[in-house]
Amino acid sequence: MRKILVTGGAGFIGSNFVHHLVNHTDDHVTVLDKLTYASTEESLVGLPKDRIHLVVGDIADAATVDPLVAEVDAVVHYAAESHNDNSLSDPLPFLQTNIIGTYTLLEAVRKREKRFHHVSTDEVYGDLELDDPERFTESTPYNPSSPYSSTKAGSDLLVRAWVRSFGVQATISNCSNNYGPWQHVEKFIPRQITEILEGRRPRLYGDGLNVRDWIHTEDHSSAVLTILETGRIGETYLIGADGEKSNVEVVRAINTYLGRDAEDIEWVKDRPGHDLRYAIDSTKLREELGWTPSFQDFEQGIADTIDWYRENQAWWGPHKHETEAKYAAKGH
Ligand code: NAD
Ligand code: DAU
């Protein structure tokens, strides 16, 4: 039985990955999570107790990290401050967790000689014009726009340096926008669904034409597991499922599934420095490692996600008011 340490395993994508590991492997999973506002232990409820162990702690605390790393075969690193809007109002936690936290983990895997997979974002590449025929590839130059994406870019570069300078056995993945269950209501898709469920209108920043390349979080999980098991050490793999949609297209799909007028939208203040378009070319991952996404029907994926939020109001409801109060203060 392999032993895996999953950092950030109580957050959105990390908890979906933990479920994926339990369902598709015999691994024992230790989750290291600080349980910030973005996470809940409930996302791990129902998993077999003999397969999962939750440690509440900070990835930037070497005294916590080192003994946990010593006990496992591999570390899969999801923990991060992850929301762009928050990074614009308070960048410091992003530097602390995304940079110092990743450094702390790298020092532990270096010392303990353990396999490391670093989960990162396509935002490190900046953005593309709407009509640019190119998509991001592994050789696109880094050009991050926000405090969030610049700290993720910094963390990627630390991983590359620890591979080259110290021989750490690491891989990196940069994924596009995820959707699915357990995503915090501050993020775009859950925010729109829950605004409507609470009787308000969905809210679009700017002109709504910004494009994101959507992937179901289950496909992200299968890609990360594939890279962990078969990826080449020192390599970066882009993860994407050819899911480009403008924000207004996504809101129309949500309105339609919920039986509303597709154009009934609240237009709100734009995000400063708002990236225009992300688009992933995942040819390397598909051709080299044989990975393919399973959730290709976006409308069906959105419908399932909406149903999940309808059925799990007890999970998101307690966080909704505080989140909307933060947005209201910024004019979003
Ligand atoms: P999230 O905010 O939902 O979850 C982050 C988790 O990390 C939370 O459980 C939080 O408690 C934990 N955490 C934060 N600081 C910590 C610390 N100092 N020590 C220990 N735990 C800490 O984020 P997410 O959307 O699930 O993203 C997870 C990872 O995937 C991040 O690294 C993010 O950059 C990356 N990513 C996200 C997306 C996306 O669309 N959401 C896309 C590509 C990559
Ligand atoms: O591309 C991967 C990234 O995707 C991850 O690295 C980040 O962790 C994740 O948060 C996400 O970043 P985005 O900034 O793209 O996601 P967000 O959900 O904040 O917004 C998606 C788009 O929707 C973006 O163009 C801003 C817009 N938006 C967002 C909100 C919250 C709106 O129009 N209205 C909203 O209410």
Short mmCIF file of C-alpha atoms and ligand atoms in Angstrom, two decimals:
data_model
loop_
_atom_site.label_atom_id
_atom_site.label_comp_id
_atom_site.label_asym_id
_atom_site.label_seq_id
_atom_site.Cartn_x
_atom_site.Cartn_y
_atom_site.Cartn_z
CA MET A 1 0.00 0.00 0.00
CA ARG A 2 1.41 3.36 -1.10
CA LYS A 3 1.33 6.22 1.39
CA ILE A 4 0.53 9.64 -0.07
CA LEU A 5 0.57 13.03 1.64
CA VAL A 6 -1.97 15.39 0.05
CA THR A 7 -1.57 19.03 1.07
CA GLY A 8 -4.73 21.13 0.83
CA GLY A 9 -6.76 17.92 0.75
CA ALA A 10 -9.74 19.54 2.49
CA GLY A 11 -10.11 22.23 -0.19
CA PHE A 12 -12.02 22.06 -3.48
CA ILE A 13 -9.65 20.26 -5.84
CA GLY A 14 -7.59 18.55 -3.13
CA SER A 15 -10.65 16.88 -1.57
CA ASN A 16 -11.85 15.73 -4.98
CA PHE A 17 -8.38 14.22 -5.52
CA VAL A 18 -8.55 12.44 -2.15
CA HIS A 19 -11.91 10.91 -3.16
CA HIS A 20 -10.33 9.94 -6.49
CA LEU A 21 -7.40 8.21 -4.75
CA VAL A 22 -9.73 6.29 -2.44
CA ASN A 23 -11.90 5.19 -5.38
CA HIS A 24 -9.12 4.28 -7.82
CA THR A 25 -6.13 3.09 -5.74
CA ASP A 26 -5.29 1.20 -2.53
CA ASP A 27 -3.31 4.18 -1.24
CA HIS A 28 -3.36 5.42 2.32
CA VAL A 29 -3.82 9.19 2.30
CA THR A 30 -2.62 11.68 4.89
CA VAL A 31 -4.20 15.09 4.36
CA LEU A 32 -2.29 18.12 5.65
CA ASP A 33 -4.58 21.13 5.67
CA LYS A 34 -4.72 24.33 7.69
CA LEU A 35 -8.53 24.36 7.34
CA THR A 36 -8.68 27.98 6.17
CA TYR A 37 -11.97 29.67 5.25
CA ALA A 38 -11.77 27.81 1.88
CA SER A 39 -12.04 24.30 3.32
CA THR A 40 -14.20 22.05 5.42
CA GLU A 41 -13.68 18.67 6.98
CA GLU A 42 -17.11 17.76 5.58
CA SER A 43 -15.58 17.37 2.12
CA LEU A 44 -13.83 14.26 3.51
CA VAL A 45 -16.79 12.84 5.44
CA GLY A 46 -17.79 9.30 4.47
CA LEU A 47 -14.31 8.23 3.36
CA PRO A 48 -13.03 5.05 5.06
CA LYS A 49 -11.23 5.93 8.30
CA ASP A 50 -8.53 3.31 7.73
CA ARG A 51 -7.58 4.99 4.43
CA ILE A 52 -7.58 8.68 5.45
CA HIS A 53 -5.86 10.64 8.19
CA LEU A 54 -6.42 14.40 8.49
CA VAL A 55 -3.68 16.49 10.09
CA VAL A 56 -4.65 20.11 10.72
CA GLY A 57 -1.51 22.19 10.21
CA ASP A 58 0.38 24.71 8.11
CA ILE A 59 2.55 23.71 5.13
CA ALA A 60 4.88 26.58 6.04
CA ASP A 61 5.64 24.98 9.43
CA ALA A 62 8.71 22.74 8.98
CA ALA A 63 8.17 21.04 12.35
CA THR A 64 4.75 19.83 11.17
CA VAL A 65 5.76 19.05 7.60
CA ASP A 66 9.01 17.13 8.05
CA PRO A 67 7.74 14.13 10.11
CA LEU A 68 4.71 13.76 7.83
CA VAL A 69 6.90 13.73 4.72
CA ALA A 70 9.19 11.20 6.39
CA GLU A 71 6.30 8.72 6.71
CA VAL A 72 5.02 8.74 3.11
CA ASP A 73 6.13 7.62 -0.35
CA ALA A 74 5.02 10.73 -2.20
CA VAL A 75 3.64 14.23 -1.66
CA VAL A 76 0.95 15.77 -3.88
CA HIS A 77 0.86 19.50 -3.19
CA TYR A 78 -2.46 21.33 -3.64
CA ALA A 79 -2.46 23.67 -0.60
CA ALA A 80 -2.59 27.31 -1.61
CA GLU A 81 -4.35 30.59 -1.25
CA SER A 82 -6.26 30.29 -4.50
CA HIS A 83 -8.58 33.24 -5.17
CA ASN A 84 -7.47 36.12 -7.40
CA ASP A 85 -9.90 38.67 -5.94
CA ASN A 86 -8.59 37.99 -2.42
CA SER A 87 -5.00 38.36 -3.60
CA LEU A 88 -5.81 41.86 -4.89
CA SER A 89 -7.04 43.04 -1.49
CA ASP A 90 -4.57 41.13 0.75
CA PRO A 91 -1.53 39.57 -1.00
CA LEU A 92 0.53 38.60 2.06
CA PRO A 93 -1.13 35.21 2.82
CA PHE A 94 -0.47 34.29 -0.83
CA LEU A 95 3.26 34.90 -0.43
CA GLN A 96 3.33 33.05 2.88
CA THR A 97 1.47 29.91 1.80
CA ASN A 98 2.23 29.70 -1.92
CA ILE A 99 5.93 30.64 -1.72
CA ILE A 100 7.14 29.88 1.82
CA GLY A 101 4.81 26.89 2.12
CA THR A 102 6.09 25.36 -1.13
CA TYR A 103 9.70 26.08 -0.10
CA THR A 104 9.09 24.31 3.23
CA LEU A 105 7.69 21.22 1.48
CA LEU A 106 10.57 21.20 -1.01
CA GLU A 107 13.13 21.24 1.78
CA ALA A 108 11.34 18.30 3.45
CA VAL A 109 11.15 16.17 0.28
CA ARG A 110 14.76 17.03 -0.49
CA LYS A 111 15.90 15.88 2.96
CA ARG A 112 13.71 12.76 2.97
CA GLU A 113 14.29 11.97 -0.75
CA LYS A 114 10.57 11.68 -1.55
CA ARG A 115 8.62 11.99 -4.82
CA PHE A 116 6.86 15.37 -5.13
CA HIS A 117 4.07 16.51 -7.44
CA HIS A 118 3.33 20.24 -7.53
CA VAL A 119 -0.18 21.30 -8.58
CA SER A 120 -0.22 24.65 -10.34
CA THR A 121 -2.27 26.82 -12.64
CA ASP A 122 -2.39 27.97 -16.26
CA GLU A 123 -2.48 31.54 -14.92
CA VAL A 124 1.32 31.51 -14.66
CA TYR A 125 1.33 32.10 -18.43
CA GLY A 126 -0.67 35.34 -18.26
CA ASP A 127 -3.46 35.70 -20.79
CA LEU A 128 -4.21 35.45 -24.52
CA GLU A 129 -6.14 37.68 -26.92
CA LEU A 130 -9.65 36.44 -27.72
CA ASP A 131 -8.72 35.80 -31.37
CA ASP A 132 -5.23 34.36 -30.76
CA PRO A 133 -5.02 30.98 -32.56
CA GLU A 134 -2.32 29.85 -30.10
CA ARG A 135 -2.99 28.14 -26.78
CA PHE A 136 -0.68 27.78 -23.76
CA THR A 137 1.92 25.01 -24.04
CA GLU A 138 4.69 23.86 -21.69
CA SER A 139 7.09 26.24 -23.46
CA THR A 140 4.95 29.40 -23.20
CA PRO A 141 6.94 32.04 -21.25
CA TYR A 142 5.75 32.84 -17.72
CA ASN A 143 3.91 36.18 -17.53
CA PRO A 144 1.60 36.18 -14.47
CA SER A 145 -0.77 39.09 -13.88
CA SER A 146 -2.09 38.97 -10.31
CA PRO A 147 -0.55 38.55 -6.86
CA TYR A 148 -2.09 35.05 -6.82
CA SER A 149 -0.69 33.94 -10.17
CA SER A 150 2.70 35.51 -9.52
CA THR A 151 3.06 33.53 -6.28
CA LYS A 152 2.06 30.33 -8.12
CA ALA A 153 4.64 31.16 -10.82
CA GLY A 154 7.22 31.68 -8.08
CA SER A 155 6.34 28.34 -6.51
CA ASP A 156 6.73 26.57 -9.89
CA LEU A 157 10.17 28.12 -10.33
CA LEU A 158 11.20 26.97 -6.85
CA VAL A 159 10.22 23.40 -7.81
CA ARG A 160 12.27 23.61 -11.02
CA ALA A 161 15.27 24.95 -9.10
CA TRP A 162 15.02 22.18 -6.46
CA VAL A 163 14.93 19.58 -9.26
CA ARG A 164 17.97 21.00 -11.01
CA SER A 165 20.06 22.07 -8.01
CA PHE A 166 19.26 19.28 -5.55
CA GLY A 167 17.90 16.43 -7.69
CA VAL A 168 14.45 16.49 -6.10
CA GLN A 169 12.17 13.94 -7.83
CA ALA A 170 9.41 16.34 -8.82
CA THR A 171 6.84 16.95 -11.54
CA ILE A 172 4.62 20.01 -12.11
CA SER A 173 1.16 20.32 -13.62
CA ASN A 174 -0.54 23.53 -14.73
CA CYS A 175 -4.30 23.14 -15.05
CA SER A 176 -7.09 25.34 -16.36
CA ASN A 177 -10.27 26.41 -14.47
CA ASN A 178 -11.92 23.59 -12.52
CA TYR A 179 -15.61 23.14 -11.75
CA GLY A 180 -17.52 20.51 -9.78
CA PRO A 181 -18.68 19.78 -6.21
CA TRP A 182 -17.13 21.26 -3.05
CA GLN A 183 -15.97 24.54 -4.69
CA HIS A 184 -16.17 27.57 -2.40
CA VAL A 185 -18.99 30.03 -3.17
CA GLU A 186 -16.47 32.84 -3.78
CA LYS A 187 -15.55 31.22 -7.12
CA PHE A 188 -17.37 32.09 -10.36
CA ILE A 189 -19.61 29.07 -11.05
CA PRO A 190 -20.71 28.34 -7.45
CA ARG A 191 -21.26 32.05 -6.86
CA GLN A 192 -23.65 32.33 -9.80
CA ILE A 193 -25.53 29.13 -8.90
CA THR A 194 -25.96 30.14 -5.26
CA GLU A 195 -26.91 33.75 -6.08
CA ILE A 196 -29.78 32.39 -8.16
CA LEU A 197 -30.73 29.79 -5.53
CA GLU A 198 -30.95 32.67 -3.00
CA GLY A 199 -33.25 34.64 -5.32
CA ARG A 200 -30.72 37.10 -6.79
CA ARG A 201 -29.29 37.57 -10.29
CA PRO A 202 -25.94 36.11 -11.45
CA ARG A 203 -23.12 38.66 -11.52
CA LEU A 204 -20.74 39.23 -14.41
CA TYR A 205 -17.54 41.25 -14.22
CA GLY A 206 -16.90 43.79 -16.98
CA ASP A 207 -18.38 42.83 -20.35
CA GLY A 208 -18.51 39.08 -19.59
CA LEU A 209 -16.40 38.25 -22.65
CA ASN A 210 -13.38 36.90 -20.72
CA VAL A 211 -12.76 33.27 -21.62
CA ARG A 212 -11.85 30.43 -19.25
CA ASP A 213 -10.98 26.85 -20.29
CA TRP A 214 -13.21 24.71 -18.06
CA ILE A 215 -12.33 21.20 -16.87
CA HIS A 216 -14.29 18.99 -14.50
CA THR A 217 -12.30 18.51 -11.30
CA GLU A 218 -12.56 14.71 -11.68
CA ASP A 219 -10.59 15.00 -14.94
CA HIS A 220 -7.99 17.12 -13.16
CA SER A 221 -7.68 14.36 -10.52
CA SER A 222 -7.20 11.58 -13.08
CA ALA A 223 -4.55 13.68 -14.83
CA VAL A 224 -2.61 14.34 -11.62
CA LEU A 225 -2.69 10.63 -10.70
CA THR A 226 -1.44 9.76 -14.20
CA ILE A 227 1.45 12.23 -13.86
CA LEU A 228 2.28 11.02 -10.35
CA GLU A 229 2.50 7.43 -11.58
CA THR A 230 3.97 7.80 -15.07
CA GLY A 231 5.22 11.39 -15.51
CA ARG A 232 8.88 12.00 -16.25
CA ILE A 233 10.81 13.56 -13.36
CA GLY A 234 11.58 17.25 -13.89
CA GLU A 235 8.82 17.65 -16.48
CA THR A 236 5.86 20.01 -16.60
CA TYR A 237 2.48 18.85 -17.99
CA LEU A 238 -0.41 21.13 -18.94
CA ILE A 239 -3.86 19.79 -18.03
CA GLY A 240 -6.93 20.90 -20.00
CA ALA A 241 -10.06 19.47 -21.61
CA ASP A 242 -10.72 21.84 -24.56
CA GLY A 243 -13.45 23.61 -22.57
CA GLU A 244 -13.15 27.26 -23.64
CA LYS A 245 -16.25 29.33 -22.78
CA SER A 246 -16.81 33.04 -22.26
CA ASN A 247 -18.15 33.97 -18.84
CA VAL A 248 -21.43 35.14 -20.34
CA GLU A 249 -21.87 31.75 -22.06
CA VAL A 250 -21.42 30.01 -18.70
CA VAL A 251 -23.97 32.27 -17.00
CA ARG A 252 -26.47 31.72 -19.83
CA ALA A 253 -26.07 27.92 -19.37
CA ILE A 254 -26.69 28.24 -15.61
CA ASN A 255 -29.72 30.52 -16.11
CA THR A 256 -31.16 28.16 -18.69
CA TYR A 257 -30.76 25.01 -16.57
CA LEU A 258 -32.43 26.82 -13.65
CA GLY A 259 -35.39 27.79 -15.87
CA ARG A 260 -34.55 31.49 -16.00
CA ASP A 261 -34.22 33.99 -18.84
CA ALA A 262 -30.69 33.37 -20.18
CA GLU A 263 -29.98 37.12 -20.37
CA ASP A 264 -31.13 38.00 -16.84
CA ILE A 265 -27.72 39.11 -15.54
CA GLU A 266 -26.37 41.70 -13.08
CA TRP A 267 -23.38 43.47 -14.65
CA VAL A 268 -20.87 44.50 -11.97
CA LYS A 269 -17.49 46.23 -11.65
CA ASP A 270 -14.61 44.51 -13.45
CA ARG A 271 -11.64 42.87 -11.68
CA PRO A 272 -8.46 45.04 -11.84
CA GLY A 273 -5.95 43.51 -14.27
CA HIS A 274 -8.56 40.93 -15.32
CA ASP A 275 -6.96 38.25 -17.54
CA LEU A 276 -8.77 38.06 -20.87
CA ARG A 277 -8.46 34.47 -22.01
CA TYR A 278 -6.89 31.18 -20.93
CA ALA A 279 -6.58 28.21 -23.30
CA ILE A 280 -4.65 24.98 -22.76
CA ASP A 281 -2.95 22.72 -25.28
CA SER A 282 -2.66 19.41 -23.39
CA THR A 283 -1.12 17.44 -26.28
CA LYS A 284 1.99 16.49 -24.28
CA LEU A 285 -0.02 14.91 -21.45
CA ARG A 286 -2.33 13.11 -23.88
CA GLU A 287 0.36 11.81 -26.27
CA GLU A 288 3.16 11.08 -23.79
CA LEU A 289 1.12 9.67 -20.90
CA GLY A 290 -2.05 8.56 -22.72
CA TRP A 291 -4.43 10.65 -20.55
CA THR A 292 -7.85 11.68 -21.86
CA PRO A 293 -10.64 13.63 -20.11
CA SER A 294 -13.98 11.88 -19.43
CA PHE A 295 -16.28 14.87 -18.79
CA GLN A 296 -16.57 16.37 -22.29
CA ASP A 297 -20.21 17.50 -22.07
CA PHE A 298 -20.03 20.91 -20.33
CA GLU A 299 -23.83 21.43 -20.19
CA GLN A 300 -24.22 18.05 -18.44
CA GLY A 301 -21.32 18.81 -16.08
CA ILE A 302 -22.88 22.18 -15.19
CA ALA A 303 -26.29 20.56 -14.67
CA ASP A 304 -24.76 17.98 -12.28
CA THR A 305 -22.90 20.75 -10.44
CA ILE A 306 -26.06 22.84 -10.08
CA ASP A 307 -27.90 19.80 -8.72
CA TRP A 308 -25.08 19.25 -6.23
CA TYR A 309 -25.34 22.82 -4.92
CA ARG A 310 -29.13 22.50 -4.70
CA GLU A 311 -28.73 19.39 -2.56
CA ASN A 312 -25.90 20.70 -0.38
CA GLN A 313 -27.10 24.07 0.84
CA ALA A 314 -26.17 23.03 4.39
CA TRP A 315 -22.52 22.95 3.25
CA TRP A 316 -22.31 26.27 1.38
CA GLY A 317 -25.04 28.27 3.14
CA PRO A 318 -22.96 29.24 6.21
CA HIS A 319 -20.24 30.78 3.97
CA LYS A 320 -22.50 32.65 1.58
CA HIS A 321 -23.36 35.77 3.57
CA GLU A 322 -19.77 36.58 4.54
CA THR A 323 -18.58 36.01 0.95
CA GLU A 324 -21.21 38.34 -0.51
CA ALA A 325 -20.43 41.00 2.11
CA LYS A 326 -16.77 40.92 0.94
CA TYR A 327 -17.82 41.24 -2.70
CA ALA A 328 -20.26 44.07 -1.93
CA ALA A 329 -17.45 46.05 -0.27
CA LYS A 330 -15.44 45.81 -3.54
CA GLY A 331 -18.35 46.66 -5.84
CA HIS A 332 -18.53 43.16 -7.34
P1 NAD B 1 -9.03 26.00 -2.37
O1 NAD B 1 -8.82 27.40 -1.94
O2 NAD B 1 -10.41 25.47 -2.53
O3 NAD B 1 -8.27 25.00 -1.38
C1 NAD B 1 -7.01 25.27 -0.88
C2 NAD B 1 -6.77 24.38 0.34
O4 NAD B 1 -5.47 24.66 0.85
C3 NAD B 1 -7.77 24.62 1.48
O5 NAD B 1 -8.21 23.39 1.99
C4 NAD B 1 -6.96 25.38 2.51
O6 NAD B 1 -7.39 25.16 3.85
C5 NAD B 1 -5.57 24.80 2.27
N1 NAD B 1 -4.50 25.69 2.74
C6 NAD B 1 -4.37 27.02 2.46
N2 NAD B 1 -3.27 27.49 3.09
C7 NAD B 1 -2.69 26.44 3.73
C8 NAD B 1 -1.53 26.30 4.52
N3 NAD B 1 -0.72 27.34 4.77
N4 NAD B 1 -1.24 25.09 5.02
C9 NAD B 1 -2.05 24.02 4.78
N5 NAD B 1 -3.17 24.10 4.04
C10 NAD B 1 -3.48 25.29 3.52
O7 NAD B 1 -8.21 25.87 -3.72
P2 NAD B 1 -8.45 24.93 -4.99
O8 NAD B 1 -9.26 25.66 -5.99
O9 NAD B 1 -8.87 23.60 -4.52
O10 NAD B 1 -6.95 24.85 -5.56
C11 NAD B 1 -6.06 23.83 -5.11
C12 NAD B 1 -4.76 23.94 -5.89
O11 NAD B 1 -5.02 23.80 -7.29
C13 NAD B 1 -4.05 25.29 -5.73
O12 NAD B 1 -2.66 25.05 -5.67
C14 NAD B 1 -4.41 26.05 -7.00
O13 NAD B 1 -3.41 26.98 -7.34
C15 NAD B 1 -4.48 24.91 -7.99
N6 NAD B 1 -5.34 25.13 -9.16
C16 NAD B 1 -6.65 25.53 -9.00
C17 NAD B 1 -7.48 25.66 -10.11
C18 NAD B 1 -8.95 26.06 -9.98
O14 NAD B 1 -9.63 26.20 -10.98
N7 NAD B 1 -9.50 26.22 -8.77
C19 NAD B 1 -6.96 25.42 -11.38
C20 NAD B 1 -5.60 25.04 -11.52
C21 NAD B 1 -4.82 24.89 -10.40
O1 DAU B 2 -7.14 29.14 -14.45
C1 DAU B 2 -6.99 28.48 -13.23
C2 DAU B 2 -7.43 29.39 -12.10
O2 DAU B 2 -8.86 29.46 -12.17
C3 DAU B 2 -6.97 28.91 -10.73
O3 DAU B 2 -5.58 28.98 -10.68
C4 DAU B 2 -7.57 29.76 -9.61
O4 DAU B 2 -7.23 29.21 -8.36
C5 DAU B 2 -9.09 29.74 -9.77
O5 DAU B 2 -9.70 30.57 -8.79
C6 DAU B 2 -9.47 30.23 -11.16
O6 DAU B 2 -9.13 31.62 -11.34
P1 DAU B 2 -10.12 32.65 -12.07
O7 DAU B 2 -9.77 34.01 -11.62
O8 DAU B 2 -10.20 32.37 -13.51
O9 DAU B 2 -11.52 32.13 -11.42
P2 DAU B 2 -12.77 32.88 -10.76
O10 DAU B 2 -13.74 31.81 -10.38
O11 DAU B 2 -12.40 33.86 -9.72
O12 DAU B 2 -13.37 33.70 -12.01
C7 DAU B 2 -13.62 33.09 -13.26
C8 DAU B 2 -14.01 34.18 -14.24
O13 DAU B 2 -15.29 34.72 -13.88
C9 DAU B 2 -13.07 35.36 -14.27
O14 DAU B 2 -13.01 35.85 -15.61
C10 DAU B 2 -13.75 36.41 -13.37
C11 DAU B 2 -15.20 36.14 -13.61
N1 DAU B 2 -16.15 36.42 -12.51
C12 DAU B 2 -15.86 35.91 -11.28
C13 DAU B 2 -16.75 36.07 -10.24
C14 DAU B 2 -16.45 35.55 -8.85
C15 DAU B 2 -17.37 37.05 -12.78
O15 DAU B 2 -17.65 37.48 -13.92
N2 DAU B 2 -18.27 37.18 -11.76
C16 DAU B 2 -18.00 36.73 -10.50
O16 DAU B 2 -18.89 36.89 -9.61
#
